[in-house]
Each structure stands twice: as structure tokens, then as C-alpha cells.
Coordinates of C-alpha atoms in Angstrom, one line a residue:
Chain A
X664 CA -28.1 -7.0 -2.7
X665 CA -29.0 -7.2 -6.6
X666 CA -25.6 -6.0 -7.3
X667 CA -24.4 -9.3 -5.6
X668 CA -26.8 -12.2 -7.2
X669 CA -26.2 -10.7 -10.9
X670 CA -23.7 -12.3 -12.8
X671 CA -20.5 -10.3 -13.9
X672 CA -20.7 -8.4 -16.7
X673 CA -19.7 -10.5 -19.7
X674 CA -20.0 -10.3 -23.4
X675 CA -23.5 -12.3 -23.5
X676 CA -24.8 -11.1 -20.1
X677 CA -26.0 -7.4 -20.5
X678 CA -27.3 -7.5 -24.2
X679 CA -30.7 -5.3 -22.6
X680 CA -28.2 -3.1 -21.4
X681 CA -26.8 -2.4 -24.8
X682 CA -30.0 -2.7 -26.4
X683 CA -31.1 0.3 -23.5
X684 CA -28.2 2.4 -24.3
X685 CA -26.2 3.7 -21.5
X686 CA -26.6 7.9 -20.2
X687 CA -22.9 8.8 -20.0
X688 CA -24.0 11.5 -18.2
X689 CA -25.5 10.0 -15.8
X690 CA -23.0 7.5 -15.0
X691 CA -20.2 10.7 -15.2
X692 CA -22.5 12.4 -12.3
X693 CA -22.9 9.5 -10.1
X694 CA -18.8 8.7 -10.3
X695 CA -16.9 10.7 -7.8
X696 CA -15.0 12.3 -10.7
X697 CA -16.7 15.7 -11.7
X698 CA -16.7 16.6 -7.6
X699 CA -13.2 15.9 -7.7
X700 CA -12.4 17.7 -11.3
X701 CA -13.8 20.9 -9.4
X702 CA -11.5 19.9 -6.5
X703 CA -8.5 20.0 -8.9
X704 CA -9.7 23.0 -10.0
X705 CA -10.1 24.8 -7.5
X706 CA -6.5 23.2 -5.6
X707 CA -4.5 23.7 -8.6
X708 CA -3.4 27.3 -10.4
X709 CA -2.9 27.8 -13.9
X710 CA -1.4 24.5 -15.5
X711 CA -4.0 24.3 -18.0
X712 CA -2.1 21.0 -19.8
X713 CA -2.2 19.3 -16.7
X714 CA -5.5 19.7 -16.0
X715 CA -6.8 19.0 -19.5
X716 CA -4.6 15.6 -19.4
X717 CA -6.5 14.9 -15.9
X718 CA -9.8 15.6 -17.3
X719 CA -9.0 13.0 -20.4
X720 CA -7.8 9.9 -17.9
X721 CA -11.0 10.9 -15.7
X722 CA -13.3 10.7 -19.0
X723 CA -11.9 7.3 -19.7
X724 CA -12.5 6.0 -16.8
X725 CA -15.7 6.7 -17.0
X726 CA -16.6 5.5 -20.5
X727 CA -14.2 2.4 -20.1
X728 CA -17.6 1.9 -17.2
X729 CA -19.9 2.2 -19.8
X730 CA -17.8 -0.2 -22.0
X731 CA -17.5 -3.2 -19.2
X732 CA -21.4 -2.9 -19.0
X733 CA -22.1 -3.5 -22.6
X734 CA -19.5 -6.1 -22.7
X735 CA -16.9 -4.6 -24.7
X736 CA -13.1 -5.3 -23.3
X737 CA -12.0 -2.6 -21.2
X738 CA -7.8 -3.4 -20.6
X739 CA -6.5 -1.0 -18.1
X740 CA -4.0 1.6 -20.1
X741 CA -1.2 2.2 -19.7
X742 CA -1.2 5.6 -17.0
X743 CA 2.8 6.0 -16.9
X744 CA 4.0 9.8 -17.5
X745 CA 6.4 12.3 -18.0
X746 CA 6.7 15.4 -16.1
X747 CA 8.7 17.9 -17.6
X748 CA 8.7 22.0 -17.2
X749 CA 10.9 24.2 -15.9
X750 CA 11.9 24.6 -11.8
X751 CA 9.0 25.3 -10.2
X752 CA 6.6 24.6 -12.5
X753 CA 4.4 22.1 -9.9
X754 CA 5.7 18.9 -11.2
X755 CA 6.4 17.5 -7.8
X756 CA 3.0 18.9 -6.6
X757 CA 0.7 17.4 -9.3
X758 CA 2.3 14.2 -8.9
X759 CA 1.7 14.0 -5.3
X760 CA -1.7 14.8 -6.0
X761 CA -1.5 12.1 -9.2
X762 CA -1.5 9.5 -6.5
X763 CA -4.9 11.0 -5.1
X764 CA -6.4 11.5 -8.2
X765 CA -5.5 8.0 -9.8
X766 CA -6.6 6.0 -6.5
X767 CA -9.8 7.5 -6.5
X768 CA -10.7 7.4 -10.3
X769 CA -9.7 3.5 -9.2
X770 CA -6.3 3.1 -11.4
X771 CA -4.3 2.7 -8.5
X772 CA -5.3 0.1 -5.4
X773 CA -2.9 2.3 -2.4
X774 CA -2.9 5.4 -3.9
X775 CA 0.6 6.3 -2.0
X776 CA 3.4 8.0 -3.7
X777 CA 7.5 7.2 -3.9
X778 CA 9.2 9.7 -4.5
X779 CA 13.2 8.9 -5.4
X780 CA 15.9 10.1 -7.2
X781 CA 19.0 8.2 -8.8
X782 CA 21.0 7.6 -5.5
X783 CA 17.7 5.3 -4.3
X784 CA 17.8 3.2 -7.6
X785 CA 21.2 2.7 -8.1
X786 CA 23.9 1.0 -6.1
X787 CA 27.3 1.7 -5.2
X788 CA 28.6 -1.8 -6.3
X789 CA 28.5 -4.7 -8.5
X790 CA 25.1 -6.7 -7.8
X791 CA 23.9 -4.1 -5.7
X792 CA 21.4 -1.8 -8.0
X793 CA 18.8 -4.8 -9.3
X794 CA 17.6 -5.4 -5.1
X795 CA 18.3 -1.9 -4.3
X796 CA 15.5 -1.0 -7.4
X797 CA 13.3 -3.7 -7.0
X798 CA 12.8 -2.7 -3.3
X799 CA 12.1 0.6 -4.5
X800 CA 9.5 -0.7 -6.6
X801 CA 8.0 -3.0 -4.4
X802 CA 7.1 -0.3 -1.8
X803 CA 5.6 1.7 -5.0
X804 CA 3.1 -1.6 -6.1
X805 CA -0.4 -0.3 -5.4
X806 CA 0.5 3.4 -6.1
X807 CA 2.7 5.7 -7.7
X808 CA 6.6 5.5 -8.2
X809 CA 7.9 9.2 -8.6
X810 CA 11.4 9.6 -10.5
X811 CA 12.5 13.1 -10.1
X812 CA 15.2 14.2 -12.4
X813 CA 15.0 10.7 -13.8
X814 CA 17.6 11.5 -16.7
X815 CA 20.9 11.3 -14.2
X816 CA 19.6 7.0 -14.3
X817 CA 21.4 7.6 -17.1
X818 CA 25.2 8.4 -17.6
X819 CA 26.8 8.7 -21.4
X820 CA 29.7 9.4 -19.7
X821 CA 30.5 5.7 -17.9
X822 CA 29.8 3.0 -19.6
X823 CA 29.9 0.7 -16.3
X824 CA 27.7 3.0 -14.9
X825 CA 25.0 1.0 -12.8
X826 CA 22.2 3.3 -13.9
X827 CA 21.8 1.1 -16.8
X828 CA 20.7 -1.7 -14.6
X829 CA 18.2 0.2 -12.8
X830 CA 16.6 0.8 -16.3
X831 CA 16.2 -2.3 -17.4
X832 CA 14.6 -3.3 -14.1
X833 CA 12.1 -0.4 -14.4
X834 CA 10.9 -0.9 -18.1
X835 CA 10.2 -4.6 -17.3
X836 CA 8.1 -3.8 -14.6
X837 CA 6.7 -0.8 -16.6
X838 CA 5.7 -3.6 -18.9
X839 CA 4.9 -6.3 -17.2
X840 CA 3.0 -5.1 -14.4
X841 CA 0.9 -1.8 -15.6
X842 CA -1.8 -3.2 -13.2
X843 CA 0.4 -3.0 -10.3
X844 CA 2.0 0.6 -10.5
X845 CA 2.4 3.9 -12.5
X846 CA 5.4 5.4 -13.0
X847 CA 6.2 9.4 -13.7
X848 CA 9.4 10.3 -14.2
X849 CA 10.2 13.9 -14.0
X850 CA 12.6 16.5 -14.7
X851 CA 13.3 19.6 -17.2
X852 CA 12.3 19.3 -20.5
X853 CA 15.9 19.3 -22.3
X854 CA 17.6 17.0 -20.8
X855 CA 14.6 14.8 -20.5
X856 CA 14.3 14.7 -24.3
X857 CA 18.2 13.9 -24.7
X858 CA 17.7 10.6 -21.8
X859 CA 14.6 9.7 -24.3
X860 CA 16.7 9.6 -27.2
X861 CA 19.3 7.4 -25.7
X862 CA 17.0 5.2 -24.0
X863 CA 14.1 4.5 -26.7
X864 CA 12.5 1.8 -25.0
X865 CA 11.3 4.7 -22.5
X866 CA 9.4 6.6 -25.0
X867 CA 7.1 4.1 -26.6
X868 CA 6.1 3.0 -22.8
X869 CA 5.4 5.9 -21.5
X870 CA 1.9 6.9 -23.0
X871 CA 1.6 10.1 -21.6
X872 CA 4.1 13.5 -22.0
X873 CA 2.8 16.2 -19.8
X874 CA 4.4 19.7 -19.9
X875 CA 4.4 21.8 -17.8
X876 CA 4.3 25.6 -18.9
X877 CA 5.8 28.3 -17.2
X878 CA 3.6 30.2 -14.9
X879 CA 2.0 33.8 -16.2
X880 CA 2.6 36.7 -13.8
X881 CA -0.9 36.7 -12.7
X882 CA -0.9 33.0 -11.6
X883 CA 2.1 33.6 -9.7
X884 CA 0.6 36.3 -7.6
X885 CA -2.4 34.3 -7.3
X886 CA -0.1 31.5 -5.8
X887 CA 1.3 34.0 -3.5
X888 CA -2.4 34.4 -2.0
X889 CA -3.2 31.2 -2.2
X890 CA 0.1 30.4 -0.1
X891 CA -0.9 33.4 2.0
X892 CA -4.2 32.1 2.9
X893 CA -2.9 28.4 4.0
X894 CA -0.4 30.4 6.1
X895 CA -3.0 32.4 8.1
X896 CA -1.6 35.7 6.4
X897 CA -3.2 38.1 3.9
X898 CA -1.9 41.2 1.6
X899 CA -2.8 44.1 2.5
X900 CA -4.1 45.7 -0.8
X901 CA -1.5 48.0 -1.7
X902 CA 1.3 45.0 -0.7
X903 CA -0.7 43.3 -3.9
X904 CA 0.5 45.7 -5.8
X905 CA 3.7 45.7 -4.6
X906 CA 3.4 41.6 -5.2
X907 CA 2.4 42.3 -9.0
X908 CA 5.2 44.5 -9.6
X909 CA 7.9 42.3 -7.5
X910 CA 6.5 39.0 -9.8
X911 CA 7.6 41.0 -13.0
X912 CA 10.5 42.3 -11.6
X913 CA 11.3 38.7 -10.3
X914 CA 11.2 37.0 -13.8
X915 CA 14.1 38.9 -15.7
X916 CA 16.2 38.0 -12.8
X917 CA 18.8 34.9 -13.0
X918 CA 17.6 32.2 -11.1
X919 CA 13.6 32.9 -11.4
X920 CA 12.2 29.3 -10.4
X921 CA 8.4 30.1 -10.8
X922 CA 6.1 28.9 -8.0
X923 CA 9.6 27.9 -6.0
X924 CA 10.7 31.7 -6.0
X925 CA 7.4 32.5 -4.9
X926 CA 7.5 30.9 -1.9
X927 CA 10.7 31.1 -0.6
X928 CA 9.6 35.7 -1.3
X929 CA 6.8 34.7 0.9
X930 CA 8.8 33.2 3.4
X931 CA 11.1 36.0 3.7
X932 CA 8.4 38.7 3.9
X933 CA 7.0 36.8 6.9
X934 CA 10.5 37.3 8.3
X935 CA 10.3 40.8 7.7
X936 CA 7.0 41.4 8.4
X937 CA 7.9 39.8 12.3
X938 CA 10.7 41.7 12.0
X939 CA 9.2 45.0 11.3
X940 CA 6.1 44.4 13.9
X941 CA 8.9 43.7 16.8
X942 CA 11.1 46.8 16.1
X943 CA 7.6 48.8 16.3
X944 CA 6.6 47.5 19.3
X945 CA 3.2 48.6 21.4
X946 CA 0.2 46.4 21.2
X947 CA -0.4 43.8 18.2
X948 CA -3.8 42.6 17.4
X949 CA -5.0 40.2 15.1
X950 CA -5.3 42.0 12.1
X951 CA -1.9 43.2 12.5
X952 CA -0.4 39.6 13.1
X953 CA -2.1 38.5 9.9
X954 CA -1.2 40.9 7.7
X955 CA 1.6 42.0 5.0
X956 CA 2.2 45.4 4.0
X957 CA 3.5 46.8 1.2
X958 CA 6.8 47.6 3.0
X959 CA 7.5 43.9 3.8
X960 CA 7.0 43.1 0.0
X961 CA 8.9 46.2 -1.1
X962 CA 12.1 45.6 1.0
X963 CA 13.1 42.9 -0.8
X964 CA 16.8 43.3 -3.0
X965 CA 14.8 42.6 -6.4
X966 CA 13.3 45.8 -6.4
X967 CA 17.2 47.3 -5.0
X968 CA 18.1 45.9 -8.3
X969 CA 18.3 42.2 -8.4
X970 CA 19.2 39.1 -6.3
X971 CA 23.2 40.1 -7.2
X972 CA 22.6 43.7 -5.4
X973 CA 23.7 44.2 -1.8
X974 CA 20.7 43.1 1.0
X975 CA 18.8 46.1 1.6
X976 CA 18.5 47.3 4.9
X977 CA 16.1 45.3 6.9
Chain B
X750 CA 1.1 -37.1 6.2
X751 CA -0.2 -33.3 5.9
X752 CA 1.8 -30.8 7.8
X753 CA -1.1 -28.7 10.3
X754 CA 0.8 -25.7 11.8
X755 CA 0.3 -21.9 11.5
X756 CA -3.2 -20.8 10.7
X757 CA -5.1 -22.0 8.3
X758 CA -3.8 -25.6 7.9
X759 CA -6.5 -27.4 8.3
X760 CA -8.4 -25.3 5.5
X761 CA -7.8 -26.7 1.6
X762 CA -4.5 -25.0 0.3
X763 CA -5.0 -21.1 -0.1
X764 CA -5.3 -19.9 -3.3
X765 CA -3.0 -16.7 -4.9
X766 CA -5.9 -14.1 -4.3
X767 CA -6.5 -15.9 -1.1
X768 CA -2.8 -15.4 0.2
X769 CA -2.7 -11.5 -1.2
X770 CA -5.9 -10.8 0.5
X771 CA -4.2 -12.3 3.9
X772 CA -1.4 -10.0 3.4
X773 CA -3.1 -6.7 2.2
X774 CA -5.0 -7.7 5.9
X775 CA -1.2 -7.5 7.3
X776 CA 0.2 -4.6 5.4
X777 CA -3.0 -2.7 6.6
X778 CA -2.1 -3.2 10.0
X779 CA 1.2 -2.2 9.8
X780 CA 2.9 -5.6 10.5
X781 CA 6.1 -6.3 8.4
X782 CA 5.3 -9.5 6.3
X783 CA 8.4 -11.7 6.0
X784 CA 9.2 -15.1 3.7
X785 CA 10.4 -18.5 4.7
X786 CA 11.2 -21.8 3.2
X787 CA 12.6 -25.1 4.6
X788 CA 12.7 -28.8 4.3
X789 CA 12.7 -29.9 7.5
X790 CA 8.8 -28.2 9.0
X791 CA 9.4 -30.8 12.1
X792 CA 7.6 -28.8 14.7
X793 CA 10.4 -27.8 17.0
X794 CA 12.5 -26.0 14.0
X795 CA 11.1 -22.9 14.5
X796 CA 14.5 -21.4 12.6
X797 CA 12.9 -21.4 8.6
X798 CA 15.5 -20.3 6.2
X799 CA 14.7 -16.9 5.4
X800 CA 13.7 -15.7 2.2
X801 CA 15.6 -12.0 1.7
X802 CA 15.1 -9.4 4.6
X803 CA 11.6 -9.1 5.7
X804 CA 9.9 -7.2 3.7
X805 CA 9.4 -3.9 5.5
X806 CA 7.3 -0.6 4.4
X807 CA 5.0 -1.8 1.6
X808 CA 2.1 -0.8 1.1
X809 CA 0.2 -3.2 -1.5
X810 CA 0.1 -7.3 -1.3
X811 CA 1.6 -7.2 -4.7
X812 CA 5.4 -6.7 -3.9
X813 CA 4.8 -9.6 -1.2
X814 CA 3.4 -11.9 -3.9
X815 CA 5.9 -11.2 -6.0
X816 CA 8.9 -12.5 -3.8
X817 CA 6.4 -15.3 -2.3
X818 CA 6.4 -16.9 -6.4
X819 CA 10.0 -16.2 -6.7
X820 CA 10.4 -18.0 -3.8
X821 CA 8.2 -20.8 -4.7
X822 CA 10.1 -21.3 -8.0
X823 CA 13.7 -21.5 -6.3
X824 CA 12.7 -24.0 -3.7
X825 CA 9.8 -26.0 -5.7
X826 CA 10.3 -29.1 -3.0
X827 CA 10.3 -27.1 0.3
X828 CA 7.9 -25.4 2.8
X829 CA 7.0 -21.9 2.4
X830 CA 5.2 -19.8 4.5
X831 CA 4.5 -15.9 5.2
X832 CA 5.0 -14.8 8.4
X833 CA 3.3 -11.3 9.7
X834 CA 5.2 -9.6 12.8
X835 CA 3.4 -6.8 14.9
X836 CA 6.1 -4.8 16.4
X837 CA 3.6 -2.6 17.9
X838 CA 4.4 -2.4 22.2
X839 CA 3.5 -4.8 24.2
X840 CA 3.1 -7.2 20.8
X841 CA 6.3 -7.3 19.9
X842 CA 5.8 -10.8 18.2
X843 CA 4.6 -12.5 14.8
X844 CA 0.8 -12.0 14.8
X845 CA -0.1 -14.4 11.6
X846 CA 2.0 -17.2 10.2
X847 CA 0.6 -19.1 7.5
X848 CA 1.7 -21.7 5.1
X849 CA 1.7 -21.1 1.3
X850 CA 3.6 -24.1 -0.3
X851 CA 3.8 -27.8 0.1
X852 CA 5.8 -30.2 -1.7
X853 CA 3.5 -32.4 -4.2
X854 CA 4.7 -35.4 -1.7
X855 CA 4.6 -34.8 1.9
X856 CA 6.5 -37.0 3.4
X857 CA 5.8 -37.0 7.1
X858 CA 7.5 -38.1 10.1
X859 CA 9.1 -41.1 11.4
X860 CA 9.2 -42.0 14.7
X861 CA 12.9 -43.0 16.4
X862 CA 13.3 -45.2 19.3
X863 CA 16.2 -45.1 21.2
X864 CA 17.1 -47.3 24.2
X865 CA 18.8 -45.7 26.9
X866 CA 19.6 -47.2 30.4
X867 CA 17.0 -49.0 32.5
X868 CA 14.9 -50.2 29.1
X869 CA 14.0 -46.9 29.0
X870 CA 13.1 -45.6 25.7
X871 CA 14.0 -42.1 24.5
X872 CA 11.4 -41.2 20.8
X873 CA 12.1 -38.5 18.6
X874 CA 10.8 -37.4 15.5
X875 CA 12.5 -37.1 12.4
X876 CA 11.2 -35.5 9.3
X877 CA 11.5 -38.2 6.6
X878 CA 12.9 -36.3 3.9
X879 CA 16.0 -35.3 6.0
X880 CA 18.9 -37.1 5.3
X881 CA 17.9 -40.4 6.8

């Protein structure tokens, strides 16, 4: 009820409070944010960068607090991003959770994301790209607009390519209404760097370049469990060994895309592991249903030599 | 002569955070908010001319409010309102219809007499800034 009769905070209004001085800390406690740092935390392996870069926009949303309430200006900043890391480096993931994390640190009003590649930005004809984006970027106002593998917007190659278009629609809005949306465009770090340097403008709005670092061998097997767990399935412990070994063996080999790989091994040791409790038959119990031995990890072609190898048996 | 129809009208003119707090209501109940624009708001023309498609799938007022000023600057002198349609079973129907621009002059409605057999007189109304 105070809250309601006291004037807004302006320059003149809370001189006591200034005078006071403000306890960051206590304001950082009472904010939702370190419940949800631990959250992050706790949700998200490895990806140290990304966490750090989460933990700075949380901070300033916090002190930018502090600032309104001794009357200094606190403009909203700019919050678009860059993704880039290798295939399965999480950058779809975080940026899911990016929506999440923005609308509750109070950046975004929706806190939904869009996620779209070129073929939703860009049209097929003449005239048909600037409503085809700026539907796009209407359904993204009040959250987050996700462009994965934003570089193909752009093509060297054709000059009358529409991509252009779609550009030019996105940096005005970029501009023009920060408030309104954040935009992360994603995609592999090369290529990423080459679409920067041909489209300038990009750069200097975008404020913030995450990268995302390729996983360490221990992380990935912890992603394994942690994908394990959400499954209702657990390693049995000499299957984590077997993991270990199968997430350096995985590495060397063509093809290795991180957290991506990961998942699609787990998915086929669930296969075998039906497989293998079928063909053995008798009575299952819960234990049994749950859990993945070191044969279902073991079968797999990378330790027969690599993905180019014939399938091993079973 | 001020034009009363859809809800709202006999309130003072909505203001811009008035109209996007009407439609975040909308877009939070899932109804698909749509623009229109006319000169001729004689009650019976229920036909608006339609501002783009409606505008389906959003989820903040701010994408509404956009096309509602874009429209607003291409027809300065006409109507415009925001219509909200439910298309939730056994709804099926626009659930809030609202007006957002008038012209600076509102010119009202004239009354037409016509005589038909017997004395009898036929009126109609007709929108004065038609072509008349």
C-alpha cells in the first residue's frame, strides 16, 4: 500500500535514499536472481562463458535497481547476442532457456522464444521477404527471436538475393525497438565471423558475443547421466566406465558433435539395452528395466573402430 | 456527431497504453486480434476494410500496436478499430471490438427521405462523408 501512494522514483524524490546508501546485497537476495543463478547452475553443464555472461546481465539488473532508486538513469541495454560454438555445444539449449532467464530478470515482457532459420525470413519472390520478416518479428515482440545459422541471411554469391532485405528489416528493429525484443543469432563460429565482416552494421549492435567452448570429456559423460536420469535410466558402474572410455574414443572420430553425439549414443544404447533384455527373456524387474550395462555401452561400432567400421553385431 | 459502437465508445478516446493493455487482455486469451479501417462506420456496414491478415499467434501487444499506428498513418481520415475473435467452440465469434481512431471531424449522418407509393415514406441513413 506504501508502495502505491509514493511517488515514482525521480531524480529529486529519493535524495534520503541516496543519502542512506543502498545494501546491494540485500537487494541481490531479495531479487529472484541468485535462486535462479543456482538453477542455471545446477541445469546447465560445463559452459563456463555462458554462465559467467548470465551472471554479468543478472548483476546488472540488479544494480541498474539500485540506480533507479537513487535517481540515476537506468536505459535498458542493449541484450542482443551471438551464439557461436561448434555442433552441439548447447547453443540452441541456452537460448531456449535465455528466454526464461531474461523474462524473469524482467528484460523481456513474454519471455517466449522464436526460433527460425533463413527459409522463415526470406521470401521466394519480389516483395515477399519484408511481410514475411516482419511477421516473424512480430510474433517474437515480448520475447526472444532465435536465428539459428543466421549467416545463410546472407549470400555473397547472388546479389538479388532476398536475404539482404531481411537484414535490413532486422537491424532496424534491432535498433529501434531494444525494448520490445532481443535477438540471438546463432551458428558456428567461422562462418559467423565471415557474415560479420560483410555485414558491419551487425557487429556494433550486437553487444554481446558468447562462445561456446567445446565440451571436456568429463562434462560429456556427466551429460550422459544427466540425460540418463531425465530418461528414468541409470549406468550401471562399470557401463560408466565403458561411457568414459567410449567419450574419448568418440572425439577423434569424424563427425564428433559434442552433447548431440551424446545423445543420439544414449539413444541407441536404450535400443540395445531393450534389445538385449528381450533376447534374454525370464522375468524383468525394475532395476533391470532401468538400467544400462556395460555391454549396451560397449557394443557400439566406435569401440569396433569407428563410425566408418561395419555395425557390430547386435 | 460521435460515432458510439463497439465497447468503449462512450468512454473519452483510449489512450496508446490503454489500447495495448486491451490487447495484451486479448492475446492472453488466445483470441486472434485483427485491424480495420473505413469511412463509411454507418451501423449496418459491418464489412470494415481489413488492415493485412489478422494478426494470428503473437504473443505481446507490441506487434499489434505496431500495425494499429501504421495503419493510423495510412488512413489519417478513416475509422479504425481492433477487433478480438475467440475461436474457441461454441464462441466461435469476435469477443471485443473496439474503436481506436476517429477522424478530427466527425461528420455524422444524414437522414434520407424517400417517397414511395401511398405517401409513404421510406428513411435511410447515410453517412455524410460518403460521396453525397
Amino acid at each position: 500500500m506504501s508502495t502505491a501512494i509514493l511517488p515514482a522514483p525521480t531524480a529529486a524524490a529519493p535524495a534520503g535514499v541516496a543519502q542512506a546508501g543502498l545494501d546491494l546485497g540485500a537487494l541481490f537476495t531479495q531479487s529472484e536472481v541468485p535462486q535462479f543463478l543456482a538453477e542455471l547452475e545446477r541445469d546447465l553443464i560445463g559452459l563456463e562463458p555462458v554462465k559467467r555472461r548470465i551472471r554479468e546481465i543478472a548483476a546488472h539488473l540488479v544494480v541498474g535497481r539500485a540506480r533507479e532508486m537513487v535517481g540515476l538513469i537506468c536505459g535498458a541495454p542493449t541484450l542482443h547476442m551471438t551464439f557461436t560454438g561448434n555442433p552441439g555445444t548447447g547453443k540452441t539449449t541456452v537460448a531456449l532457456k535465455m528466454a526464461g532467464i531474461l523474462h524473469r530478470l524482467g528484460y523481456v515482457r513474454r519471455g517466449h522464444l522464436v526460433s527460425v532459420t533463413r527459409d522463415d525470413l526470406v521470401g521466394q519472390y519480389i516483395g515477399h521477404t519484408a511481410p514475411k520478416t516482419k511477421d516473424i518479428l512480430k510474433k517474437a515482440m515480448g520475447g526472444v527471436l532465435f536465428i539459428d545459422e543466421a549467416y545463410y541471411l546472407y549470400r555473397p554469391e547472388n546479389e538479388r538475393d532476398y536475404g539482404q532485405e531481411a537484414i535490413e528489416i532486422l537491424l532496424q528493429v534491432m535498433e529501434n525497438q531494444r525494448d520490445d525484443l532481443v535477438v540471438i543469432l546463432a551458428g558456428y563460429q567461422d562462418r559467423m565471423d565471415r557474415f560479420f565482416e560483410s555485414n558491419p552494421g551487425f557487429r556494433s549492435r550486437i553487444a554481446h558475443h558468447i562462445d561456446f567452448p567445446d565440451y571436456a570429456d568429463d562434462e560429456l559423460v556427466r551429460i550422459a547421466k544427466a540425460m540418463a536420469e531425465g530418461a528414468d535410466y541409470a549406468f550401471a558402474p562399470e557401463a560408466e566406465a565403458a561411457l568414459a572410455d567410449y567419450v574419448r574414443r568418440r572425439r577423434s572420430q569424424p563427425n564428433f558433435a559434442n552433447a548431440r553425439s551424446i545423445r543420439n549414443a544414449f539413444d541407441r544404447m536404450r535400443l540395445r539395452q531393450s534389445l538385449r533384455l528381450f533376447e534374454t527373456g525370464g522375468a524383468v524387474d525394475r532395476a533391470r528395466l532401468a538400467t544400462i550395462g556395460a555391454e549396451d555401452v560397449r557394443a557400439s561400432r566406435v569401440f569396433a573402430g569407428g563410425i566408418d567400421a561395419p555395425a557390430a553385431p547386435g | 456527431m460521435r460515432i458510439t459502437q463497439g465497447t468503449f465508445s462512450f468512454l473519452p478516446d483510449l489512450t496508446k497504453a490503454q489500447v495495448a493493455a486491451q490487447v495484451q487482455y486479448c492475446l492472453d486469451r488466445g483470441w486472434a486480434v485483427s485491424i480495420e479501417h473505413t469511412d463509411d462506420p454507418h451501423p449496418r456496414n459491418t464489412y470494415w476494410e481489413m488492415w493485412g491478415a489478422p494478426l494470428f499467434d503473437l504473443a505481446d501487444a507490441a506487434g499489434v500496436m505496431g500495425e494499429i499506428e501504421a495503419c493510423k498513418a495510412a488512413h489519417p481520415a478513416d475509422y479504425v478499430r481492433v477487433n478480438a475473435f475467440d475461436s474457441a467452440r461454441g464462441w466461435e465469434t469476435v469477443r471485443l471490438s473496439f474503436i481506436v481512431q476517429r477522424p478530427a471531424e466527425e461528420k455524422g449522418f444524414r437522414l434520407d427521405r424517400t417517397e414511395v407509393e401511398g405517401r409513404t415514406q421510406r428513411y435511410a441513413l447515410r453517412h455524410r462523408a460518403g460521396a453525397l
